[in-house]
Amino acid sequence: VAAAWGLGGPLVPPAPLSLAEAAVGTLVVERWVSDPTERFEVAPPQITCATAIRAPRGLQDALRHEWWHDGARVDVVDLDVRGGREEGFRTWSTKRNLGPRPQGRWRCRVVTAAGQVVGQIRFEIAG
């Protein structure tokens, strides 16, 4: 069947990953954002996107955080995830260069190496 589809290899369904929790803020304490928000009144010097990913025990996979601003992808950060923690494996990335005009709608998407979107969190920078 794989050859008929032109894939050249066995068909293996992707491991079930899900976004257990996500937060954005400016500080990380004990592996999580300590000041979560959905709106920044002024642009901070940096923003951290923290995500908890549920994955099967023993799974180790590559993920990435894609940072989007007003519909355009502006940054990609490669991450690793290891499965087994019921609350989800915690990981984060920090966006330090927000650009000359950071105001607008932002999102941090969690994407597998194969391009599957696991989840996302949206936030806004007002001024």
Tab-separated table of N, CA and C in Angstrom:
chain	number	residue	atom	x	y	z
A	1	VAL	N	0.831	-1.193	0.000
A	1	VAL	CA	0.000	0.000	0.000
A	1	VAL	C	0.872	1.252	0.000
A	2	ALA	N	1.958	1.240	0.796
A	2	ALA	CA	2.834	2.408	0.847
A	2	ALA	C	3.441	2.705	-0.513
A	3	ALA	N	3.863	1.650	-1.220
A	3	ALA	CA	4.454	1.861	-2.541
A	3	ALA	C	3.421	2.430	-3.508
A	4	ALA	N	2.163	1.995	-3.362
A	4	ALA	CA	1.105	2.500	-4.230
A	4	ALA	C	0.895	4.001	-4.017
A	5	TRP	N	1.133	4.462	-2.825
A	5	TRP	CA	0.993	5.877	-2.530
A	5	TRP	C	2.278	6.644	-2.822
A	6	GLY	N	3.334	5.937	-3.213
A	6	GLY	CA	4.580	6.604	-3.547
A	6	GLY	C	5.390	7.019	-2.339
A	7	LEU	N	5.132	6.408	-1.197
A	7	LEU	CA	5.839	6.783	0.018
A	7	LEU	C	7.148	6.028	0.179
A	8	GLY	N	7.235	4.832	-0.381
A	8	GLY	CA	8.477	4.081	-0.349
A	8	GLY	C	8.842	3.494	0.991
A	9	GLY	N	7.978	3.525	1.960
A	9	GLY	CA	8.276	2.978	3.282
A	9	GLY	C	6.993	2.559	3.957
A	10	PRO	N	7.110	1.912	5.106
A	10	PRO	CA	5.910	1.446	5.801
A	10	PRO	C	5.082	2.611	6.330
A	11	LEU	N	3.785	2.420	6.333
A	11	LEU	CA	2.896	3.420	6.901
A	11	LEU	C	2.810	3.198	8.403
A	12	VAL	N	3.225	4.177	9.156
A	12	VAL	CA	3.175	4.102	10.612
A	12	VAL	C	2.380	5.304	11.092
A	13	PRO	N	1.287	5.073	11.810
A	13	PRO	CA	0.509	6.217	12.275
A	13	PRO	C	1.316	7.031	13.280
A	14	PRO	N	1.134	8.355	13.286
A	14	PRO	CA	1.878	9.182	14.227
A	14	PRO	C	1.460	8.892	15.660
A	15	ALA	N	2.406	9.072	16.577
A	15	ALA	CA	2.097	8.895	17.996
A	15	ALA	C	1.113	9.982	18.410
A	16	PRO	N	0.146	9.644	19.259
A	16	PRO	CA	-0.846	10.631	19.674
A	16	PRO	C	-0.248	11.646	20.647
A	17	LEU	N	-0.034	12.845	20.168
A	17	LEU	CA	0.439	13.942	21.000
A	17	LEU	C	-0.714	14.905	21.195
A	18	SER	N	-0.778	15.531	22.366
A	18	SER	CA	-1.803	16.545	22.586
A	18	SER	C	-1.248	17.638	23.481
A	19	LEU	N	-1.789	18.817	23.309
A	19	LEU	CA	-1.394	19.957	24.116
A	19	LEU	C	-2.200	19.931	25.406
A	20	ALA	N	-1.525	19.675	26.526
A	20	ALA	CA	-2.199	19.603	27.820
A	20	ALA	C	-2.441	20.995	28.394
A	21	GLU	N	-1.485	21.895	28.171
A	21	GLU	CA	-1.573	23.237	28.741
A	21	GLU	C	-0.599	24.141	27.998
A	22	ALA	N	-0.917	25.425	27.945
A	22	ALA	CA	-0.019	26.399	27.329
A	22	ALA	C	-0.184	27.737	28.030
A	23	ALA	N	0.903	28.503	28.078
A	23	ALA	CA	0.874	29.829	28.695
A	23	ALA	C	1.971	30.685	28.079
A	24	VAL	N	1.728	31.994	28.027
A	24	VAL	CA	2.764	32.940	27.631
A	24	VAL	C	2.926	33.970	28.735
A	25	GLY	N	4.149	34.449	28.889
A	25	GLY	CA	4.468	35.447	29.900
A	25	GLY	C	5.908	35.880	29.736
A	26	THR	N	6.457	36.496	30.786
A	26	THR	CA	7.824	37.012	30.695
A	26	THR	C	8.796	36.323	31.639
A	27	LEU	N	8.299	35.521	32.577
A	27	LEU	CA	9.167	34.867	33.563
A	27	LEU	C	8.890	33.370	33.621
A	28	VAL	N	9.950	32.572	33.786
A	28	VAL	CA	9.814	31.126	33.981
A	28	VAL	C	10.332	30.786	35.373
A	29	VAL	N	9.483	30.122	36.168
A	29	VAL	CA	9.848	29.650	37.500
A	29	VAL	C	9.414	28.195	37.593
A	30	GLU	N	10.312	27.325	38.011
A	30	GLU	CA	10.030	25.892	38.140
A	30	GLU	C	9.440	25.321	36.848
A	31	ARG	N	10.071	25.643	35.733
A	31	ARG	CA	9.750	25.089	34.424
A	31	ARG	C	8.366	25.495	33.897
A	32	TRP	N	7.854	26.654	34.374
A	32	TRP	CA	6.574	27.131	33.864
A	32	TRP	C	6.518	28.651	33.942
A	33	VAL	N	5.684	29.259	33.102
A	33	VAL	CA	5.501	30.711	33.105
A	33	VAL	C	4.825	31.118	34.408
A	34	SER	N	5.450	32.058	35.132
A	34	SER	CA	4.905	32.457	36.434
A	34	SER	C	3.986	33.675	36.347
A	35	ASP	N	3.939	34.327	35.194
A	35	ASP	CA	3.086	35.510	35.023
A	35	ASP	C	2.247	35.394	33.740
A	36	PRO	N	1.412	34.340	33.642
A	36	PRO	CA	0.684	34.112	32.391
A	36	PRO	C	-0.278	35.255	32.055
A	37	THR	N	-0.392	35.532	30.763
A	37	THR	CA	-1.293	36.578	30.298
A	37	THR	C	-1.723	36.274	28.865
A	38	GLU	N	-2.801	36.902	28.444
A	38	GLU	CA	-3.244	36.820	27.053
A	38	GLU	C	-3.060	38.155	26.344
A	39	ARG	N	-2.665	39.182	27.122
A	39	ARG	CA	-2.527	40.528	26.555
A	39	ARG	C	-1.411	41.276	27.275
A	40	PHE	N	-0.503	41.823	26.485
A	40	PHE	CA	0.554	42.687	27.001
A	40	PHE	C	0.181	44.119	26.634
A	41	GLU	N	0.087	44.988	27.627
A	41	GLU	CA	-0.268	46.389	27.350
A	41	GLU	C	0.860	47.107	26.618
A	42	VAL	N	2.101	46.767	26.939
A	42	VAL	CA	3.281	47.269	26.226
A	42	VAL	C	4.157	46.067	25.893
A	43	ALA	N	4.942	46.190	24.856
A	43	ALA	CA	5.804	45.085	24.434
A	43	ALA	C	6.923	44.878	25.452
A	44	PRO	N	7.031	43.675	26.016
A	44	PRO	CA	8.130	43.387	26.936
A	44	PRO	C	9.414	43.098	26.148
A	45	PRO	N	10.565	43.059	26.836
A	45	PRO	CA	11.814	42.749	26.138
A	45	PRO	C	11.849	41.326	25.581
A	46	GLN	N	11.078	40.434	26.201
A	46	GLN	CA	11.011	39.048	25.730
A	46	GLN	C	9.700	38.424	26.177
A	47	ILE	N	9.280	37.388	25.443
A	47	ILE	CA	8.068	36.638	25.783
A	47	ILE	C	8.412	35.162	25.733
A	48	THR	N	7.950	34.429	26.746
A	48	THR	CA	8.173	32.988	26.801
A	48	THR	C	6.862	32.257	26.560
A	49	CYS	N	6.913	31.250	25.710
A	49	CYS	CA	5.780	30.363	25.447
A	49	CYS	C	6.100	29.021	26.100
A	50	ALA	N	5.303	28.642	27.083
A	50	ALA	CA	5.483	27.359	27.772
A	50	ALA	C	4.354	26.425	27.366
A	51	THR	N	4.710	25.177	27.072
A	51	THR	CA	3.705	24.198	26.676
A	51	THR	C	3.939	22.888	27.405
A	52	ALA	N	2.848	22.223	27.753
A	52	ALA	CA	2.898	20.874	28.322
A	52	ALA	C	2.285	19.946	27.281
A	53	ILE	N	3.081	18.990	26.811
A	53	ILE	CA	2.676	18.087	25.737
A	53	ILE	C	2.467	16.694	26.300
A	54	ARG	N	1.262	16.146	26.123
A	54	ARG	CA	1.012	14.750	26.508
A	54	ARG	C	1.501	13.846	25.388
A	55	ALA	N	2.275	12.837	25.779
A	55	ALA	CA	2.817	11.885	24.808
A	55	ALA	C	2.901	10.523	25.481
A	56	PRO	N	2.813	9.440	24.704
A	56	PRO	CA	2.904	8.101	25.290
A	56	PRO	C	4.240	7.887	26.003
A	57	ARG	N	4.191	7.087	27.054
A	57	ARG	CA	5.394	6.766	27.815
A	57	ARG	C	6.455	6.191	26.882
A	58	GLY	N	7.670	6.682	27.035
A	58	GLY	CA	8.784	6.185	26.242
A	58	GLY	C	8.991	6.907	24.924
A	59	LEU	N	8.011	7.716	24.507
A	59	LEU	CA	8.159	8.438	23.246
A	59	LEU	C	9.164	9.573	23.413
A	60	GLN	N	10.055	9.705	22.473
A	60	GLN	CA	10.936	10.867	22.395
A	60	GLN	C	10.852	11.370	20.969
A	61	ASP	N	10.467	12.625	20.808
A	61	ASP	CA	10.212	13.144	19.474
A	61	ASP	C	10.672	14.592	19.388
A	62	ALA	N	10.859	15.059	18.177
A	62	ALA	CA	11.221	16.452	17.935
A	62	ALA	C	9.955	17.257	17.676
A	63	LEU	N	9.858	18.382	18.334
A	63	LEU	CA	8.768	19.331	18.123
A	63	LEU	C	9.380	20.690	17.856
A	64	ARG	N	8.530	21.627	17.505
A	64	ARG	CA	9.010	22.995	17.400
A	64	ARG	C	7.911	23.954	17.833
A	65	HIS	N	8.336	25.079	18.352
A	65	HIS	CA	7.445	26.204	18.597
A	65	HIS	C	7.585	27.129	17.403
A	66	GLU	N	6.475	27.409	16.764
A	66	GLU	CA	6.453	28.393	15.689
A	66	GLU	C	5.826	29.669	16.246
A	67	TRP	N	6.544	30.760	16.137
A	67	TRP	CA	6.056	32.055	16.591
A	67	TRP	C	5.464	32.788	15.384
A	68	TRP	N	4.198	33.207	15.509
A	68	TRP	CA	3.490	33.895	14.432
A	68	TRP	C	3.071	35.287	14.900
A	69	HIS	N	3.186	36.271	14.004
A	69	HIS	CA	2.771	37.640	14.300
A	69	HIS	C	1.914	38.146	13.145
A	70	ASP	N	0.675	38.487	13.448
A	70	ASP	CA	-0.275	38.987	12.438
A	70	ASP	C	-0.301	38.123	11.180
A	71	GLY	N	-0.352	36.811	11.372
A	71	GLY	CA	-0.510	35.874	10.264
A	71	GLY	C	0.764	35.444	9.560
A	72	ALA	N	1.915	35.948	9.989
A	72	ALA	CA	3.189	35.572	9.358
A	72	ALA	C	4.082	34.849	10.367
A	73	ARG	N	4.672	33.747	9.947
A	73	ARG	CA	5.604	33.042	10.829
A	73	ARG	C	6.895	33.854	10.903
A	74	VAL	N	7.304	34.189	12.142
A	74	VAL	CA	8.474	35.047	12.330
A	74	VAL	C	9.638	34.337	13.009
A	75	ASP	N	9.411	33.151	13.566
A	75	ASP	CA	10.500	32.429	14.224
A	75	ASP	C	10.107	30.976	14.429
A	76	VAL	N	11.109	30.100	14.482
A	76	VAL	CA	10.910	28.676	14.745
A	76	VAL	C	11.979	28.237	15.736
A	77	VAL	N	11.559	27.527	16.788
A	77	VAL	CA	12.492	27.018	17.794
A	77	VAL	C	12.304	25.511	17.886
A	78	ASP	N	13.374	24.755	17.639
A	78	ASP	CA	13.325	23.293	17.730
A	78	ASP	C	13.406	22.846	19.181
A	79	LEU	N	12.579	21.838	19.527
A	79	LEU	CA	12.490	21.320	20.894
A	79	LEU	C	12.448	19.799	20.852
A	80	ASP	N	12.704	19.161	21.977
A	80	ASP	CA	12.532	17.716	22.124
A	80	ASP	C	11.457	17.464	23.163
A	81	VAL	N	10.720	16.373	23.011
A	81	VAL	CA	9.697	15.997	23.986
A	81	VAL	C	9.875	14.529	24.341
A	82	ARG	N	9.672	14.225	25.625
A	82	ARG	CA	9.718	12.849	26.104
A	82	ARG	C	8.388	12.543	26.780
A	83	GLY	N	7.799	11.415	26.428
A	83	GLY	CA	6.479	11.065	26.931
A	83	GLY	C	6.501	10.433	28.309
A	84	GLY	N	5.296	10.306	28.876
A	84	GLY	CA	5.120	9.568	30.110
A	84	GLY	C	4.588	10.366	31.277
A	85	ARG	N	4.772	11.668	31.335
A	85	ARG	CA	4.287	12.473	32.451
A	85	ARG	C	2.805	12.778	32.219
A	86	GLU	N	1.964	12.425	33.180
A	86	GLU	CA	0.515	12.568	33.006
A	86	GLU	C	0.093	14.005	32.707
A	87	GLU	N	0.736	14.973	33.358
A	87	GLU	CA	0.389	16.375	33.149
A	87	GLU	C	0.979	16.920	31.855
A	88	GLY	N	1.814	16.131	31.200
A	88	GLY	CA	2.455	16.563	29.968
A	88	GLY	C	3.902	16.958	30.199
A	89	PHE	N	4.727	16.749	29.189
A	89	PHE	CA	6.130	17.129	29.254
A	89	PHE	C	6.221	18.632	29.044
A	90	ARG	N	6.843	19.326	29.974
A	90	ARG	CA	6.931	20.780	29.898
A	90	ARG	C	8.158	21.213	29.109
A	91	THR	N	7.937	22.141	28.211
A	91	THR	CA	9.028	22.736	27.453
A	91	THR	C	8.654	24.177	27.149
A	92	TRP	N	9.637	24.979	26.789
A	92	TRP	CA	9.340	26.369	26.481
A	92	TRP	C	10.377	26.944	25.534
A	93	SER	N	9.998	28.053	24.919
A	93	SER	CA	10.916	28.828	24.097
A	93	SER	C	10.677	30.301	24.405
A	94	THR	N	11.710	31.099	24.186
A	94	THR	CA	11.632	32.526	24.476
A	94	THR	C	11.921	33.325	23.215
A	95	LYS	N	11.028	34.252	22.910
A	95	LYS	CA	11.183	35.149	21.761
A	95	LYS	C	11.740	36.466	22.282
A	96	ARG	N	12.979	36.759	21.888
A	96	ARG	CA	13.648	37.959	22.387
A	96	ARG	C	13.574	39.143	21.418
A	97	ASN	N	13.606	38.897	20.151
A	97	ASN	CA	13.548	39.967	19.164
A	97	ASN	C	12.123	40.041	18.620
A	98	LEU	N	11.341	40.953	19.158
A	98	LEU	CA	9.935	41.061	18.762
A	98	LEU	C	9.736	41.932	17.527
A	99	GLY	N	10.808	42.527	17.034
A	99	GLY	CA	10.719	43.340	15.831
A	99	GLY	C	10.426	44.795	16.140
A	100	PRO	N	10.501	45.653	15.122
A	100	PRO	CA	10.318	47.088	15.337
A	100	PRO	C	8.874	47.483	15.659
A	101	ARG	N	7.910	46.662	15.234
A	101	ARG	CA	6.488	46.943	15.505
A	101	ARG	C	5.825	45.682	16.052
A	102	PRO	N	6.019	45.402	17.333
A	102	PRO	CA	5.512	44.142	17.891
A	102	PRO	C	4.016	44.132	18.190
A	103	GLN	N	3.352	45.277	18.078
A	103	GLN	CA	1.925	45.330	18.379
A	103	GLN	C	1.161	44.435	17.414
A	104	GLY	N	0.115	43.816	17.947
A	104	GLY	CA	-0.741	42.997	17.098
A	104	GLY	C	-1.042	41.648	17.708
A	105	ARG	N	-1.541	40.764	16.860
A	105	ARG	CA	-1.945	39.422	17.286
A	105	ARG	C	-0.791	38.448	17.086
A	106	TRP	N	-0.536	37.664	18.112
A	106	TRP	CA	0.545	36.682	18.112
A	106	TRP	C	-0.025	35.308	18.436
A	107	ARG	N	0.723	34.286	18.061
A	107	ARG	CA	0.420	32.926	18.508
A	107	ARG	C	1.712	32.130	18.544
A	108	CYS	N	1.715	31.162	19.418
A	108	CYS	CA	2.809	30.201	19.528
A	108	CYS	C	2.194	28.841	19.219
A	109	ARG	N	2.619	28.246	18.092
A	109	ARG	CA	2.087	26.946	17.670
A	109	ARG	C	3.084	25.855	18.004
A	110	VAL	N	2.561	24.712	18.448
A	110	VAL	CA	3.378	23.520	18.674
A	110	VAL	C	3.169	22.609	17.475
A	111	VAL	N	4.270	22.265	16.791
A	111	VAL	CA	4.205	21.512	15.543
A	111	VAL	C	5.197	20.357	15.607
A	112	THR	N	4.792	19.187	15.106
A	112	THR	CA	5.699	18.036	15.053
A	112	THR	C	6.696	18.219	13.909
A	113	ALA	N	7.724	17.368	13.907
A	113	ALA	CA	8.715	17.401	12.828
A	113	ALA	C	8.063	17.114	11.478
A	114	ALA	N	6.954	16.367	11.490
A	114	ALA	CA	6.228	16.041	10.253
A	114	ALA	C	5.266	17.152	9.828
A	115	GLY	N	5.158	18.217	10.631
A	115	GLY	CA	4.296	19.334	10.272
A	115	GLY	C	2.904	19.301	10.869
A	116	GLN	N	2.606	18.318	11.721
A	116	GLN	CA	1.286	18.217	12.353
A	116	GLN	C	1.185	19.245	13.481
A	117	VAL	N	0.131	20.061	13.468
A	117	VAL	CA	-0.087	21.043	14.529
A	117	VAL	C	-0.683	20.331	15.736
A	118	VAL	N	0.012	20.414	16.873
A	118	VAL	CA	-0.443	19.788	18.114
A	118	VAL	C	-1.378	20.735	18.859
A	119	GLY	N	-1.119	22.020	18.793
A	119	GLY	CA	-1.944	23.016	19.465
A	119	GLY	C	-1.285	24.378	19.386
A	120	GLN	N	-1.949	25.378	19.950
A	120	GLN	CA	-1.397	26.726	19.928
A	120	GLN	C	-2.008	27.563	21.030
A	121	ILE	N	-1.343	28.666	21.328
A	121	ILE	CA	-1.875	29.656	22.252
A	121	ILE	C	-1.773	31.012	21.565
A	122	ARG	N	-2.809	31.815	21.739
A	122	ARG	CA	-2.861	33.142	21.118
A	122	ARG	C	-2.705	34.207	22.198
A	123	PHE	N	-2.099	35.324	21.805
A	123	PHE	CA	-1.979	36.460	22.709
A	123	PHE	C	-1.840	37.729	21.883
A	124	GLU	N	-1.897	38.863	22.568
A	124	GLU	CA	-1.865	40.148	21.874
A	124	GLU	C	-0.897	41.088	22.567
A	125	ILE	N	-0.236	41.914	21.774
A	125	ILE	CA	0.567	43.020	22.297
A	125	ILE	C	-0.149	44.294	21.868
A	126	ALA	N	-0.624	45.069	22.864
A	126	ALA	CA	-1.454	46.237	22.577
A	126	ALA	C	-0.629	47.455	22.169
A	127	GLY	N	0.429	47.746	22.884
A	127	GLY	CA	1.168	48.972	22.566
A	127	GLY	C	2.624	48.864	22.847
